[in-house]
Amino acid sequence: MNTSNKKELPKHIAIIMDGNGRWASERGLNRTAGHEEGAKVVRKITNHCNNIGIKYLTLYAFSTENWSRPKLEIEFLMKLLEKYLKNELHIYLDNNVRFKAIGDISRFSKSLQEIIKKTENATKNASGLTQILALNYGSQDEILRAIKRLNEQDLEVTKQNFENCLDTSGIVDVDVLIRTSGEIRLSNYLLWQNAYAEMFFVNTFWPEFTTNELDDIISDYQNRERRFGGI
Ligand code: FPP
């Protein structure tokens, strides 16, 4: 990507990584093979975003609704996440990447919760990209938890106080929302934070999504006029 482009880069890119299962089925493989391939693309896209100067990349890795999947697929995804995070720690540190999780991780196994906390802690001072994984994340759940926090702290209901109680507190709103695999819906993803996001729906299945395709989306974004309700 031509990073000398004077037009502003998006600060925050959020992705719904969809199509792992269909990618695998088309190849006569088990759905889990699609998730495994998808994890490689997570690494590639994260690295690329860090290299070109994106500040926040939020990836939908497991939703509050994904618990309704077959037990074996859920177990596989949990193991894959654990393996990914263990393996990634030195890569984050070497590349100045900060890691953060959003969502209610209390439903995960103790070992997965521990590796999430450990990775957040170890990378908290990194100043490059912040990679945010949405884990047991659902926007409606996040909003309800935020309202509970507001009540518990007896805070006035203002936009600022509410945003401070969201999992994404301190993180700028989404500039670019991407969903792969041809589905055109938000699926309970960052409903508040996507208020003025530019949206891109591409047909590519997540395991085939490339850095070139991301660069094309960023160029397209840079040519869009954002008015935020003004004229
Ligand atoms: C959606 O595809 C994908 C998921 C629900 C999980 C996303 C997980 C990964 C990309 C891999 C693991 C992530 C990390 C961070 C290591 P789908 O299974 O719904 O595909 P389908 O719609 O074709 O069935």
mmCIF file of C-alpha atoms and ligand atoms in Angstrom:
data_model
loop_
_atom_site.group_PDB
_atom_site.id
_atom_site.type_symbol
_atom_site.label_atom_id
_atom_site.label_comp_id
_atom_site.label_asym_id
_atom_site.label_seq_id
_atom_site.Cartn_x
_atom_site.Cartn_y
_atom_site.Cartn_z
ATOM 1 C CA MET A 1 0.000 0.000 0.000
ATOM 2 C CA ASN A 2 1.231 3.502 -0.788
ATOM 3 C CA THR A 3 1.552 4.927 2.715
ATOM 4 C CA SER A 4 2.655 8.291 1.341
ATOM 5 C CA ASN A 5 -0.990 8.819 0.383
ATOM 6 C CA LYS A 6 -1.870 12.152 1.994
ATOM 7 C CA LYS A 7 -5.488 11.193 2.622
ATOM 8 C CA GLU A 8 -6.155 10.148 6.167
ATOM 9 C CA LEU A 9 -5.908 6.489 7.049
ATOM 10 C CA PRO A 10 -8.759 4.996 9.057
ATOM 11 C CA LYS A 11 -7.821 4.924 12.737
ATOM 12 C CA HIS A 12 -10.064 2.009 13.585
ATOM 13 C CA ILE A 13 -10.866 -0.959 11.333
ATOM 14 C CA ALA A 14 -13.330 -3.593 12.555
ATOM 15 C CA ILE A 15 -13.819 -6.906 10.786
ATOM 16 C CA ILE A 16 -16.492 -9.604 10.887
ATOM 17 C CA MET A 17 -14.387 -12.583 9.816
ATOM 18 C CA ASP A 18 -17.058 -14.689 8.148
ATOM 19 C CA GLY A 19 -16.924 -17.677 5.815
ATOM 20 C CA ASN A 20 -14.452 -20.038 7.495
ATOM 21 C CA GLY A 21 -16.943 -22.920 7.466
ATOM 22 C CA ARG A 22 -17.973 -22.432 3.833
ATOM 23 C CA TRP A 23 -14.345 -22.097 2.740
ATOM 24 C CA ALA A 24 -13.627 -25.479 4.337
ATOM 25 C CA SER A 25 -16.806 -27.199 3.073
ATOM 26 C CA GLU A 26 -16.052 -26.114 -0.513
ATOM 27 C CA ARG A 27 -12.771 -28.001 -0.191
ATOM 28 C CA GLY A 28 -14.317 -31.097 1.374
ATOM 29 C CA LEU A 29 -12.660 -30.243 4.690
ATOM 30 C CA ASN A 30 -13.983 -30.136 8.207
ATOM 31 C CA ARG A 31 -15.232 -26.662 9.284
ATOM 32 C CA THR A 32 -12.424 -26.524 11.843
ATOM 33 C CA ALA A 33 -9.869 -26.445 9.018
ATOM 34 C CA GLY A 34 -11.469 -23.148 7.985
ATOM 35 C CA HIS A 35 -10.972 -21.696 11.455
ATOM 36 C CA GLU A 36 -7.364 -22.844 11.487
ATOM 37 C CA GLU A 37 -6.730 -21.165 8.130
ATOM 38 C CA GLY A 38 -8.641 -18.112 9.399
ATOM 39 C CA ALA A 39 -6.253 -17.771 12.332
ATOM 40 C CA LYS A 40 -3.346 -17.457 9.876
ATOM 41 C CA VAL A 41 -5.156 -14.617 8.125
ATOM 42 C CA VAL A 42 -5.689 -12.902 11.503
ATOM 43 C CA ARG A 43 -1.914 -12.830 11.938
ATOM 44 C CA LYS A 44 -1.317 -11.570 8.386
ATOM 45 C CA ILE A 45 -3.892 -8.783 8.542
ATOM 46 C CA THR A 46 -2.781 -7.708 12.036
ATOM 47 C CA ASN A 47 0.816 -7.479 10.910
ATOM 48 C CA HIS A 48 -0.165 -5.483 7.837
ATOM 49 C CA CYS A 49 -2.333 -3.025 9.802
ATOM 50 C CA ASN A 50 0.534 -2.471 12.215
ATOM 51 C CA ASN A 51 2.982 -1.878 9.351
ATOM 52 C CA ILE A 52 0.847 0.703 7.579
ATOM 53 C CA GLY A 53 -0.005 2.663 10.753
ATOM 54 C CA ILE A 54 -3.565 1.681 11.661
ATOM 55 C CA LYS A 55 -4.162 2.355 15.369
ATOM 56 C CA TYR A 56 -6.990 -0.094 16.160
ATOM 57 C CA LEU A 57 -8.039 -3.383 14.560
ATOM 58 C CA THR A 58 -11.036 -5.128 16.126
ATOM 59 C CA LEU A 59 -11.748 -8.721 15.068
ATOM 60 C CA TYR A 60 -14.941 -10.652 15.840
ATOM 61 C CA ALA A 61 -13.513 -13.973 17.007
ATOM 62 C CA PHE A 62 -16.369 -15.409 19.102
ATOM 63 C CA SER A 63 -19.833 -13.963 19.617
ATOM 64 C CA THR A 64 -22.302 -14.383 22.478
ATOM 65 C CA GLU A 65 -24.421 -16.282 19.944
ATOM 66 C CA ASN A 66 -21.619 -18.665 18.885
ATOM 67 C CA TRP A 67 -22.284 -20.841 21.980
ATOM 68 C CA SER A 68 -25.161 -22.364 19.994
ATOM 69 C CA ARG A 69 -22.662 -24.097 17.649
ATOM 70 C CA PRO A 70 -21.856 -27.818 18.015
ATOM 71 C CA LYS A 71 -19.866 -28.566 21.176
ATOM 72 C CA LEU A 72 -16.899 -29.925 19.230
ATOM 73 C CA GLU A 73 -16.609 -26.779 17.104
ATOM 74 C CA ILE A 74 -16.741 -24.576 20.226
ATOM 75 C CA GLU A 75 -14.047 -26.675 21.905
ATOM 76 C CA PHE A 76 -11.899 -26.409 18.805
ATOM 77 C CA LEU A 77 -12.287 -22.621 18.680
ATOM 78 C CA MET A 78 -11.373 -22.305 22.374
ATOM 79 C CA LYS A 79 -8.234 -24.389 21.888
ATOM 80 C CA LEU A 80 -7.330 -22.464 18.749
ATOM 81 C CA LEU A 81 -7.652 -19.136 20.582
ATOM 82 C CA GLU A 82 -5.502 -20.376 23.436
ATOM 83 C CA LYS A 83 -2.861 -21.715 21.051
ATOM 84 C CA TYR A 84 -2.956 -18.505 19.018
ATOM 85 C CA LEU A 85 -2.478 -16.232 22.036
ATOM 86 C CA LYS A 86 0.324 -18.345 23.516
ATOM 87 C CA ASN A 87 2.131 -18.322 20.208
ATOM 88 C CA GLU A 88 1.462 -14.655 19.510
ATOM 89 C CA LEU A 89 2.857 -13.090 22.675
ATOM 90 C CA HIS A 90 6.424 -12.796 21.401
ATOM 91 C CA ILE A 91 5.158 -11.587 18.017
ATOM 92 C CA TYR A 92 3.149 -8.804 19.713
ATOM 93 C CA LEU A 93 6.173 -7.820 21.803
ATOM 94 C CA ASP A 94 8.604 -7.906 18.875
ATOM 95 C CA ASN A 95 6.282 -5.744 16.787
ATOM 96 C CA ASN A 96 5.128 -3.244 19.430
ATOM 97 C CA VAL A 97 1.498 -4.462 19.185
ATOM 98 C CA ARG A 98 -0.868 -4.024 22.129
ATOM 99 C CA PHE A 99 -3.451 -6.739 22.685
ATOM 100 C CA LYS A 100 -6.872 -6.183 24.202
ATOM 101 C CA ALA A 101 -9.983 -8.322 24.585
ATOM 102 C CA ILE A 102 -13.558 -7.052 24.596
ATOM 103 C CA GLY A 103 -16.576 -9.114 25.622
ATOM 104 C CA ASP A 104 -17.468 -11.083 28.720
ATOM 105 C CA ILE A 105 -14.565 -13.491 29.093
ATOM 106 C CA SER A 106 -15.796 -14.814 32.452
ATOM 107 C CA ARG A 107 -17.545 -17.666 30.635
ATOM 108 C CA PHE A 108 -14.243 -19.019 29.271
ATOM 109 C CA SER A 109 -12.047 -21.631 30.964
ATOM 110 C CA LYS A 110 -9.683 -20.378 33.665
ATOM 111 C CA SER A 111 -6.661 -21.121 31.455
ATOM 112 C CA LEU A 112 -8.040 -19.121 28.529
ATOM 113 C CA GLN A 113 -8.961 -16.219 30.828
ATOM 114 C CA GLU A 114 -5.453 -16.281 32.260
ATOM 115 C CA ILE A 115 -3.706 -16.194 28.899
ATOM 116 C CA ILE A 116 -5.962 -13.312 27.792
ATOM 117 C CA LYS A 117 -5.101 -11.294 30.941
ATOM 118 C CA LYS A 118 -1.430 -12.181 30.696
ATOM 119 C CA THR A 119 -1.245 -11.070 27.046
ATOM 120 C CA GLU A 120 -3.084 -7.815 27.807
ATOM 121 C CA ASN A 121 -0.727 -7.085 30.687
ATOM 122 C CA ALA A 122 2.474 -7.959 28.880
ATOM 123 C CA THR A 123 1.629 -5.751 25.895
ATOM 124 C CA LYS A 124 -0.083 -2.845 27.675
ATOM 125 C CA ASN A 125 2.717 -0.347 26.986
ATOM 126 C CA ALA A 126 3.051 -1.082 23.263
ATOM 127 C CA SER A 127 2.498 2.016 21.146
ATOM 128 C CA GLY A 128 1.857 0.492 17.713
ATOM 129 C CA LEU A 129 -1.383 -1.131 16.619
ATOM 130 C CA THR A 130 -3.892 -2.223 19.260
ATOM 131 C CA GLN A 131 -5.321 -5.564 18.163
ATOM 132 C CA ILE A 132 -8.689 -6.067 19.846
ATOM 133 C CA LEU A 133 -10.277 -9.510 19.856
ATOM 134 C CA ALA A 134 -14.025 -9.620 20.470
ATOM 135 C CA LEU A 135 -14.394 -12.738 22.635
ATOM 136 C CA ASN A 136 -17.791 -13.885 23.894
ATOM 137 C CA TYR A 137 -18.773 -10.479 22.594
ATOM 138 C CA GLY A 138 -22.246 -9.250 21.692
ATOM 139 C CA SER A 139 -23.054 -5.583 21.379
ATOM 140 C CA GLN A 140 -26.388 -5.859 23.185
ATOM 141 C CA ASP A 141 -24.680 -7.699 26.048
ATOM 142 C CA GLU A 142 -21.955 -5.022 26.161
ATOM 143 C CA ILE A 143 -24.553 -2.226 26.277
ATOM 144 C CA LEU A 144 -26.464 -3.922 29.120
ATOM 145 C CA ARG A 145 -23.247 -4.451 31.082
ATOM 146 C CA ALA A 146 -22.368 -0.771 30.523
ATOM 147 C CA ILE A 147 -25.757 0.340 31.849
ATOM 148 C CA LYS A 148 -25.239 -1.837 34.946
ATOM 149 C CA ARG A 149 -21.823 -0.204 35.514
ATOM 150 C CA LEU A 150 -23.360 3.268 35.151
ATOM 151 C CA ASN A 151 -25.977 2.360 37.770
ATOM 152 C CA GLU A 152 -23.484 0.768 40.139
ATOM 153 C CA GLN A 153 -21.329 3.900 40.044
ATOM 154 C CA ASP A 154 -24.422 6.083 40.297
ATOM 155 C CA LEU A 155 -23.258 8.097 37.277
ATOM 156 C CA GLU A 156 -25.361 10.557 35.311
ATOM 157 C CA VAL A 157 -26.458 9.140 31.946
ATOM 158 C CA THR A 158 -24.337 11.120 29.515
ATOM 159 C CA LYS A 159 -22.696 10.016 26.247
ATOM 160 C CA GLN A 160 -19.239 10.302 27.820
ATOM 161 C CA ASN A 161 -20.103 8.368 30.995
ATOM 162 C CA PHE A 162 -21.824 5.671 28.960
ATOM 163 C CA GLU A 163 -18.878 5.291 26.571
ATOM 164 C CA ASN A 164 -16.514 5.079 29.536
ATOM 165 C CA CYS A 165 -18.498 2.056 30.710
ATOM 166 C CA LEU A 166 -18.341 0.220 27.363
ATOM 167 C CA ASP A 167 -15.696 -2.480 26.808
ATOM 168 C CA THR A 168 -14.188 -0.169 24.163
ATOM 169 C CA SER A 169 -13.664 2.705 26.608
ATOM 170 C CA GLY A 170 -10.830 4.939 25.381
ATOM 171 C CA ILE A 171 -10.932 3.532 21.845
ATOM 172 C CA VAL A 172 -12.078 5.731 18.954
ATOM 173 C CA ASP A 173 -15.241 4.755 17.070
ATOM 174 C CA VAL A 174 -14.991 2.466 14.049
ATOM 175 C CA ASP A 175 -14.043 4.173 10.748
ATOM 176 C CA VAL A 176 -14.154 1.096 8.514
ATOM 177 C CA LEU A 177 -16.331 -1.955 9.054
ATOM 178 C CA ILE A 178 -15.622 -4.971 6.862
ATOM 179 C CA ARG A 179 -17.606 -8.197 6.623
ATOM 180 C CA THR A 180 -16.310 -11.030 4.496
ATOM 181 C CA SER A 181 -18.221 -13.895 2.811
ATOM 182 C CA GLY A 182 -21.034 -11.938 1.135
ATOM 183 C CA GLU A 183 -23.372 -11.649 4.133
ATOM 184 C CA ILE A 184 -24.764 -8.145 4.614
ATOM 185 C CA ARG A 185 -25.606 -7.737 8.296
ATOM 186 C CA LEU A 186 -24.022 -6.526 11.542
ATOM 187 C CA SER A 187 -24.692 -9.591 13.719
ATOM 188 C CA ASN A 188 -24.662 -7.739 17.038
ATOM 189 C CA TYR A 189 -21.197 -6.270 16.382
ATOM 190 C CA LEU A 190 -20.141 -2.902 17.833
ATOM 191 C CA LEU A 191 -23.601 -1.376 17.284
ATOM 192 C CA TRP A 192 -22.746 1.801 19.220
ATOM 193 C CA GLN A 193 -19.198 2.144 17.893
ATOM 194 C CA ASN A 194 -20.247 1.645 14.246
ATOM 195 C CA ALA A 195 -22.557 4.690 14.348
ATOM 196 C CA TYR A 196 -20.669 6.474 11.540
ATOM 197 C CA ALA A 197 -18.545 3.649 10.144
ATOM 198 C CA GLU A 198 -18.060 3.320 6.405
ATOM 199 C CA MET A 199 -19.162 -0.231 5.608
ATOM 200 C CA PHE A 200 -17.639 -2.714 3.180
ATOM 201 C CA PHE A 201 -19.169 -6.111 2.403
ATOM 202 C CA VAL A 202 -16.935 -8.346 0.304
ATOM 203 C CA ASN A 203 -17.624 -11.784 -1.131
ATOM 204 C CA THR A 204 -14.248 -13.285 -0.196
ATOM 205 C CA PHE A 205 -14.327 -15.956 2.503
ATOM 206 C CA TRP A 206 -12.171 -14.931 5.471
ATOM 207 C CA PRO A 207 -9.443 -17.578 4.887
ATOM 208 C CA GLU A 208 -8.874 -16.037 1.435
ATOM 209 C CA PHE A 209 -8.946 -12.393 2.483
ATOM 210 C CA THR A 210 -5.687 -10.677 1.513
ATOM 211 C CA THR A 211 -3.703 -7.590 2.432
ATOM 212 C CA ASN A 212 -4.269 -6.365 -1.158
ATOM 213 C CA GLU A 213 -8.025 -6.534 -0.675
ATOM 214 C CA LEU A 214 -7.672 -4.604 2.582
ATOM 215 C CA ASP A 215 -5.554 -1.959 0.842
ATOM 216 C CA ASP A 216 -8.250 -1.575 -1.844
ATOM 217 C CA ILE A 217 -10.887 -1.071 0.857
ATOM 218 C CA ILE A 218 -8.707 1.540 2.591
ATOM 219 C CA SER A 219 -8.222 3.411 -0.719
ATOM 220 C CA ASP A 220 -11.962 3.293 -1.334
ATOM 221 C CA TYR A 221 -12.547 4.635 2.209
ATOM 222 C CA GLN A 222 -10.102 7.473 1.565
ATOM 223 C CA ASN A 223 -12.180 8.520 -1.430
ATOM 224 C CA ARG A 224 -15.465 8.547 0.426
ATOM 225 C CA GLU A 225 -16.865 11.784 1.763
ATOM 226 C CA ARG A 226 -17.807 11.449 5.428
ATOM 227 C CA ARG A 227 -20.318 14.023 6.565
ATOM 228 C CA PHE A 228 -21.312 12.749 10.012
ATOM 229 C CA GLY A 229 -24.818 14.042 9.560
ATOM 230 C CA GLY A 230 -23.663 17.444 8.280
ATOM 231 C CA ILE A 231 -23.759 18.671 4.683
HETATM 232 C C1 FPP B 1 -17.218 -17.110 11.156
HETATM 233 O O1 FPP B 1 -17.136 -18.069 10.133
HETATM 234 C C2 FPP B 1 -16.074 -17.222 12.020
HETATM 235 C C3 FPP B 1 -16.128 -17.436 13.367
HETATM 236 C C4 FPP B 1 -17.374 -17.561 14.115
HETATM 237 C C5 FPP B 1 -14.914 -17.546 14.160
HETATM 238 C C6 FPP B 1 -13.787 -16.675 13.746
HETATM 239 C C7 FPP B 1 -12.540 -17.361 14.091
HETATM 240 C C8 FPP B 1 -11.378 -17.281 13.404
HETATM 241 C C9 FPP B 1 -11.169 -16.397 12.263
HETATM 242 C C10 FPP B 1 -10.217 -18.121 13.763
HETATM 243 C C11 FPP B 1 -9.726 -17.982 15.144
HETATM 244 C C12 FPP B 1 -9.469 -16.598 15.539
HETATM 245 C C13 FPP B 1 -8.359 -16.201 16.175
HETATM 246 C C14 FPP B 1 -8.252 -14.803 16.634
HETATM 247 C C15 FPP B 1 -7.226 -17.090 16.427
HETATM 248 P P1 FPP B 1 -18.221 -19.210 10.100
HETATM 249 O O2 FPP B 1 -17.684 -20.372 10.873
HETATM 250 O O3 FPP B 1 -19.526 -18.690 10.583
HETATM 251 O O4 FPP B 1 -18.274 -19.547 8.566
HETATM 252 P P2 FPP B 1 -19.580 -19.925 7.738
HETATM 253 O O5 FPP B 1 -20.518 -18.771 7.823
HETATM 254 O O6 FPP B 1 -19.057 -20.141 6.371
HETATM 255 O O7 FPP B 1 -20.127 -21.176 8.354
#
